[in-house]
Amino acid sequence: MLYAADVWCSGLIAKGRGKKSAGRGARGFASKMERVQRMATTMITGGMRTTATDVLDAHTNILPFQQLLRKVCHRATLRMATLDQTHPLHKGTRAAYNSCTRRNFESCKRHPSPLHRLLNEFGLNPHAIETIHPTRHYHKWSSDASTETAGDMITAVRRDAKAEEDLQVYSD
């Protein structure tokens, strides 16, 4: 339902509903999505049509739609800020952030991209966020650690007494 929401709703998250510059199509689509969420919460709770949407959302433990959009967009922006240098979007994310900092996150370019709008809204600094480096293994790689599961407590105690490893990890 919210696939690629960080692209189509980047103008909507700034002030709740969105500005006229965000485009009528995105606002109309978001209001239809709100209606779908309301129908789903009404069906889940078995509430009446006159029940307030906020009450239905609270009873079903679902975020209001505008907050859900904001959460999805923030998560997508944070993921882009933590990309490794080998990722194709890494350089573009850093350049967009630098462009936003030159304008103090207040205004943006004449035709801002969704990435510029998201970085303006959340102000996440990709230079200060730890990047996640991908781990690659050869396809025939196997771990040096071994895992053993004992069937009962007596067997576990015997294996523990016979174990010669320097490091052992136990779990329930």
PDB file of C-alpha atoms in Angstrom:
ATOM      1  CA  MET A   1       0.000   0.000   0.000  1.00  0.00           C
ATOM      2  CA  LEU A   2       2.866   2.373   0.761  1.00  0.00           C
ATOM      3  CA  TYR A   3       5.285   1.096  -1.868  1.00  0.00           C
ATOM      4  CA  ALA A   4       7.654   3.910  -2.921  1.00  0.00           C
ATOM      5  CA  ALA A   5       5.882   6.330  -0.565  1.00  0.00           C
ATOM      6  CA  ASP A   6       9.137   8.231  -0.071  1.00  0.00           C
ATOM      7  CA  VAL A   7       8.902   9.272  -3.735  1.00  0.00           C
ATOM      8  CA  TRP A   8       5.239  10.170  -4.167  1.00  0.00           C
ATOM      9  CA  CYS A   9       4.520  11.649  -0.719  1.00  0.00           C
ATOM     10  CA  SER A  10       7.693  13.633  -0.081  1.00  0.00           C
ATOM     11  CA  GLY A  11       5.765  16.898  -0.387  1.00  0.00           C
ATOM     12  CA  LEU A  12       2.937  15.770   1.899  1.00  0.00           C
ATOM     13  CA  ILE A  13       4.886  15.199   5.098  1.00  0.00           C
ATOM     14  CA  ALA A  14       6.025  18.777   5.660  1.00  0.00           C
ATOM     15  CA  LYS A  15       2.803  20.203   7.070  1.00  0.00           C
ATOM     16  CA  GLY A  16       0.421  17.327   7.549  1.00  0.00           C
ATOM     17  CA  ARG A  17      -1.629  17.479   4.362  1.00  0.00           C
ATOM     18  CA  GLY A  18       0.850  19.017   1.977  1.00  0.00           C
ATOM     19  CA  LYS A  19       1.133  22.287   0.139  1.00  0.00           C
ATOM     20  CA  LYS A  20      -0.339  23.213  -3.205  1.00  0.00           C
ATOM     21  CA  SER A  21       3.142  22.911  -4.703  1.00  0.00           C
ATOM     22  CA  ALA A  22       3.158  19.240  -3.678  1.00  0.00           C
ATOM     23  CA  GLY A  23       0.609  18.477  -6.366  1.00  0.00           C
ATOM     24  CA  ARG A  24      -3.044  17.577  -6.233  1.00  0.00           C
ATOM     25  CA  GLY A  25      -2.462  14.025  -7.375  1.00  0.00           C
ATOM     26  CA  ALA A  26      -0.428  13.037  -4.320  1.00  0.00           C
ATOM     27  CA  ARG A  27      -2.865  14.731  -1.921  1.00  0.00           C
ATOM     28  CA  GLY A  28      -5.834  13.030  -3.581  1.00  0.00           C
ATOM     29  CA  PHE A  29      -4.102   9.666  -3.485  1.00  0.00           C
ATOM     30  CA  ALA A  30      -3.212  10.122   0.189  1.00  0.00           C
ATOM     31  CA  SER A  31      -6.798  10.971   1.086  1.00  0.00           C
ATOM     32  CA  LYS A  32      -7.991   7.823  -0.704  1.00  0.00           C
ATOM     33  CA  MET A  33      -5.419   5.808   1.230  1.00  0.00           C
ATOM     34  CA  GLU A  34      -6.752   7.360   4.453  1.00  0.00           C
ATOM     35  CA  ARG A  35     -10.236   6.197   3.493  1.00  0.00           C
ATOM     36  CA  VAL A  36      -8.960   2.663   2.877  1.00  0.00           C
ATOM     37  CA  GLN A  37      -7.278   2.656   6.281  1.00  0.00           C
ATOM     38  CA  ARG A  38     -10.474   3.905   7.904  1.00  0.00           C
ATOM     39  CA  MET A  39     -12.502   1.153   6.218  1.00  0.00           C
ATOM     40  CA  ALA A  40      -9.999  -1.442   7.435  1.00  0.00           C
ATOM     41  CA  THR A  41     -10.049  -0.166  11.027  1.00  0.00           C
ATOM     42  CA  THR A  42     -13.861  -0.056  10.989  1.00  0.00           C
ATOM     43  CA  MET A  43     -13.978  -3.668   9.834  1.00  0.00           C
ATOM     44  CA  ILE A  44     -11.354  -4.769  12.383  1.00  0.00           C
ATOM     45  CA  THR A  45     -13.115  -3.171  15.339  1.00  0.00           C
ATOM     46  CA  GLY A  46     -16.669  -3.690  14.132  1.00  0.00           C
ATOM     47  CA  GLY A  47     -17.326  -0.003  14.812  1.00  0.00           C
ATOM     48  CA  MET A  48     -20.051   2.128  13.336  1.00  0.00           C
ATOM     49  CA  ARG A  49     -19.608   4.606  10.483  1.00  0.00           C
ATOM     50  CA  THR A  50     -19.974   7.528  12.872  1.00  0.00           C
ATOM     51  CA  THR A  51     -17.047   6.451  15.072  1.00  0.00           C
ATOM     52  CA  ALA A  52     -14.145   8.904  14.947  1.00  0.00           C
ATOM     53  CA  THR A  53     -11.121   7.788  12.928  1.00  0.00           C
ATOM     54  CA  ASP A  54      -8.743   8.627  15.769  1.00  0.00           C
ATOM     55  CA  VAL A  55     -10.658   6.325  18.109  1.00  0.00           C
ATOM     56  CA  LEU A  56     -10.621   3.498  15.568  1.00  0.00           C
ATOM     57  CA  ASP A  57      -6.880   3.926  15.013  1.00  0.00           C
ATOM     58  CA  ALA A  58      -6.225   3.893  18.753  1.00  0.00           C
ATOM     59  CA  HIS A  59      -8.285   0.744  19.316  1.00  0.00           C
ATOM     60  CA  THR A  60      -6.598  -1.136  16.478  1.00  0.00           C
ATOM     61  CA  ASN A  61      -3.117   0.108  17.501  1.00  0.00           C
ATOM     62  CA  ILE A  62      -2.530   1.586  14.028  1.00  0.00           C
ATOM     63  CA  LEU A  63      -0.856   4.951  13.488  1.00  0.00           C
ATOM     64  CA  PRO A  64      -2.942   7.704  11.889  1.00  0.00           C
ATOM     65  CA  PHE A  65      -2.218   7.790   8.167  1.00  0.00           C
ATOM     66  CA  GLN A  66      -0.239  11.048   8.148  1.00  0.00           C
ATOM     67  CA  GLN A  67       2.029   9.763  10.924  1.00  0.00           C
ATOM     68  CA  LEU A  68       2.417   6.464   9.101  1.00  0.00           C
ATOM     69  CA  LEU A  69       3.513   8.310   5.939  1.00  0.00           C
ATOM     70  CA  ARG A  70       5.972  10.331   7.978  1.00  0.00           C
ATOM     71  CA  LYS A  71       7.374   7.188   9.600  1.00  0.00           C
ATOM     72  CA  VAL A  72       7.819   5.422   6.241  1.00  0.00           C
ATOM     73  CA  CYS A  73       9.524   8.462   4.707  1.00  0.00           C
ATOM     74  CA  HIS A  74      11.823   8.905   7.703  1.00  0.00           C
ATOM     75  CA  ARG A  75      12.836   5.239   7.547  1.00  0.00           C
ATOM     76  CA  ALA A  76      13.587   5.495   3.810  1.00  0.00           C
ATOM     77  CA  THR A  77      15.646   8.656   4.320  1.00  0.00           C
ATOM     78  CA  LEU A  78      17.587   7.039   7.149  1.00  0.00           C
ATOM     79  CA  ARG A  79      18.319   3.989   4.999  1.00  0.00           C
ATOM     80  CA  MET A  80      19.630   6.212   2.211  1.00  0.00           C
ATOM     81  CA  ALA A  81      21.809   8.085   4.701  1.00  0.00           C
ATOM     82  CA  THR A  82      23.438   4.827   5.873  1.00  0.00           C
ATOM     83  CA  LEU A  83      24.322   3.489   2.415  1.00  0.00           C
ATOM     84  CA  ASP A  84      27.815   2.167   1.805  1.00  0.00           C
ATOM     85  CA  GLN A  85      30.192   3.924  -0.612  1.00  0.00           C
ATOM     86  CA  THR A  86      29.813   1.115  -3.131  1.00  0.00           C
ATOM     87  CA  HIS A  87      26.071   1.757  -3.485  1.00  0.00           C
ATOM     88  CA  PRO A  88      25.019   3.793  -6.552  1.00  0.00           C
ATOM     89  CA  LEU A  89      22.857   6.206  -4.489  1.00  0.00           C
ATOM     90  CA  HIS A  90      25.586   7.047  -1.957  1.00  0.00           C
ATOM     91  CA  LYS A  91      27.112   9.921  -3.920  1.00  0.00           C
ATOM     92  CA  GLY A  92      23.714  11.405  -4.851  1.00  0.00           C
ATOM     93  CA  THR A  93      22.511  11.319  -1.240  1.00  0.00           C
ATOM     94  CA  ARG A  94      25.615  13.136  -0.027  1.00  0.00           C
ATOM     95  CA  ALA A  95      25.316  15.726  -2.805  1.00  0.00           C
ATOM     96  CA  ALA A  96      21.641  16.339  -1.995  1.00  0.00           C
ATOM     97  CA  TYR A  97      22.476  16.798   1.698  1.00  0.00           C
ATOM     98  CA  ASN A  98      25.257  19.266   0.867  1.00  0.00           C
ATOM     99  CA  SER A  99      22.830  21.189  -1.348  1.00  0.00           C
ATOM    100  CA  CYS A 100      20.318  21.361   1.512  1.00  0.00           C
ATOM    101  CA  THR A 101      22.919  22.517   4.067  1.00  0.00           C
ATOM    102  CA  ARG A 102      23.965  25.401   1.803  1.00  0.00           C
ATOM    103  CA  ARG A 103      20.376  26.658   2.111  1.00  0.00           C
ATOM    104  CA  ASN A 104      20.121  25.935   5.888  1.00  0.00           C
ATOM    105  CA  PHE A 105      17.320  23.396   5.296  1.00  0.00           C
ATOM    106  CA  GLU A 106      14.854  26.250   4.765  1.00  0.00           C
ATOM    107  CA  SER A 107      14.373  26.457   1.048  1.00  0.00           C
ATOM    108  CA  CYS A 108      15.405  24.195  -1.723  1.00  0.00           C
ATOM    109  CA  LYS A 109      16.172  24.242  -5.381  1.00  0.00           C
ATOM    110  CA  ARG A 110      13.652  25.526  -7.884  1.00  0.00           C
ATOM    111  CA  HIS A 111      12.564  21.970  -8.756  1.00  0.00           C
ATOM    112  CA  PRO A 112      13.558  19.839  -5.778  1.00  0.00           C
ATOM    113  CA  SER A 113      13.732  16.083  -6.061  1.00  0.00           C
ATOM    114  CA  PRO A 114      11.948  13.884  -3.509  1.00  0.00           C
ATOM    115  CA  LEU A 115      15.337  13.245  -1.897  1.00  0.00           C
ATOM    116  CA  HIS A 116      15.899  16.991  -1.431  1.00  0.00           C
ATOM    117  CA  ARG A 117      12.446  17.354   0.122  1.00  0.00           C
ATOM    118  CA  LEU A 118      13.031  14.454   2.513  1.00  0.00           C
ATOM    119  CA  LEU A 119      16.449  15.727   3.578  1.00  0.00           C
ATOM    120  CA  ASN A 120      15.001  19.220   4.070  1.00  0.00           C
ATOM    121  CA  GLU A 121      12.233  17.803   6.254  1.00  0.00           C
ATOM    122  CA  PHE A 122      14.251  15.449   8.438  1.00  0.00           C
ATOM    123  CA  GLY A 123      17.705  17.066   8.332  1.00  0.00           C
ATOM    124  CA  LEU A 124      19.555  13.742   8.576  1.00  0.00           C
ATOM    125  CA  ASN A 125      23.293  14.135   8.080  1.00  0.00           C
ATOM    126  CA  PRO A 126      24.727  11.220   6.051  1.00  0.00           C
ATOM    127  CA  HIS A 127      28.250  12.283   7.038  1.00  0.00           C
ATOM    128  CA  ALA A 128      27.509  11.845  10.767  1.00  0.00           C
ATOM    129  CA  ILE A 129      25.539   8.588  10.528  1.00  0.00           C
ATOM    130  CA  GLU A 130      27.384   5.283  10.675  1.00  0.00           C
ATOM    131  CA  THR A 131      27.356   3.491   7.347  1.00  0.00           C
ATOM    132  CA  ILE A 132      26.554  -0.194   7.170  1.00  0.00           C
ATOM    133  CA  HIS A 133      29.170  -2.102   5.208  1.00  0.00           C
ATOM    134  CA  PRO A 134      27.910  -5.177   3.364  1.00  0.00           C
ATOM    135  CA  THR A 135      29.540  -8.477   4.233  1.00  0.00           C
ATOM    136  CA  ARG A 136      30.325 -10.713   1.321  1.00  0.00           C
ATOM    137  CA  HIS A 137      31.317 -14.367   1.571  1.00  0.00           C
ATOM    138  CA  TYR A 138      32.467 -16.919  -0.916  1.00  0.00           C
ATOM    139  CA  HIS A 139      29.542 -19.180  -1.791  1.00  0.00           C
ATOM    140  CA  LYS A 140      31.300 -22.223  -0.261  1.00  0.00           C
ATOM    141  CA  TRP A 141      32.106 -20.389   2.987  1.00  0.00           C
ATOM    142  CA  SER A 142      31.256 -22.094   6.265  1.00  0.00           C
ATOM    143  CA  SER A 143      31.387 -20.741   9.789  1.00  0.00           C
ATOM    144  CA  ASP A 144      34.162 -21.684  12.211  1.00  0.00           C
ATOM    145  CA  ALA A 145      31.678 -21.834  15.082  1.00  0.00           C
ATOM    146  CA  SER A 146      29.695 -24.971  15.763  1.00  0.00           C
ATOM    147  CA  THR A 147      26.216 -25.226  17.241  1.00  0.00           C
ATOM    148  CA  GLU A 148      25.139 -28.075  19.477  1.00  0.00           C
ATOM    149  CA  THR A 149      21.764 -28.681  21.034  1.00  0.00           C
ATOM    150  CA  ALA A 150      21.360 -31.181  23.847  1.00  0.00           C
ATOM    151  CA  GLY A 151      18.125 -33.094  24.191  1.00  0.00           C
ATOM    152  CA  ASP A 152      17.992 -32.960  27.986  1.00  0.00           C
ATOM    153  CA  MET A 153      19.762 -31.387  30.959  1.00  0.00           C
ATOM    154  CA  ILE A 154      21.946 -34.404  31.848  1.00  0.00           C
ATOM    155  CA  THR A 155      23.376 -34.589  28.319  1.00  0.00           C
ATOM    156  CA  ALA A 156      24.033 -30.845  28.354  1.00  0.00           C
ATOM    157  CA  VAL A 157      25.985 -31.103  31.633  1.00  0.00           C
ATOM    158  CA  ARG A 158      28.083 -34.001  30.275  1.00  0.00           C
ATOM    159  CA  ARG A 159      28.902 -32.119  27.049  1.00  0.00           C
ATOM    160  CA  ASP A 160      29.843 -29.046  29.064  1.00  0.00           C
ATOM    161  CA  ALA A 161      32.252 -31.072  31.215  1.00  0.00           C
ATOM    162  CA  LYS A 162      33.919 -32.612  28.130  1.00  0.00           C
ATOM    163  CA  ALA A 163      34.141 -29.350  26.128  1.00  0.00           C
ATOM    164  CA  GLU A 164      37.666 -28.114  25.418  1.00  0.00           C
ATOM    165  CA  GLU A 165      36.858 -24.822  23.642  1.00  0.00           C
ATOM    166  CA  ASP A 166      38.053 -21.567  25.195  1.00  0.00           C
ATOM    167  CA  LEU A 167      34.833 -19.738  24.363  1.00  0.00           C
ATOM    168  CA  GLN A 168      31.377 -21.186  24.924  1.00  0.00           C
ATOM    169  CA  VAL A 169      27.998 -19.471  24.580  1.00  0.00           C
ATOM    170  CA  TYR A 170      24.851 -20.743  26.264  1.00  0.00           C
ATOM    171  CA  SER A 171      21.243 -19.861  25.546  1.00  0.00           C
ATOM    172  CA  ASP A 172      17.783 -20.940  26.648  1.00  0.00           C
TER     173      ASP A 172
END
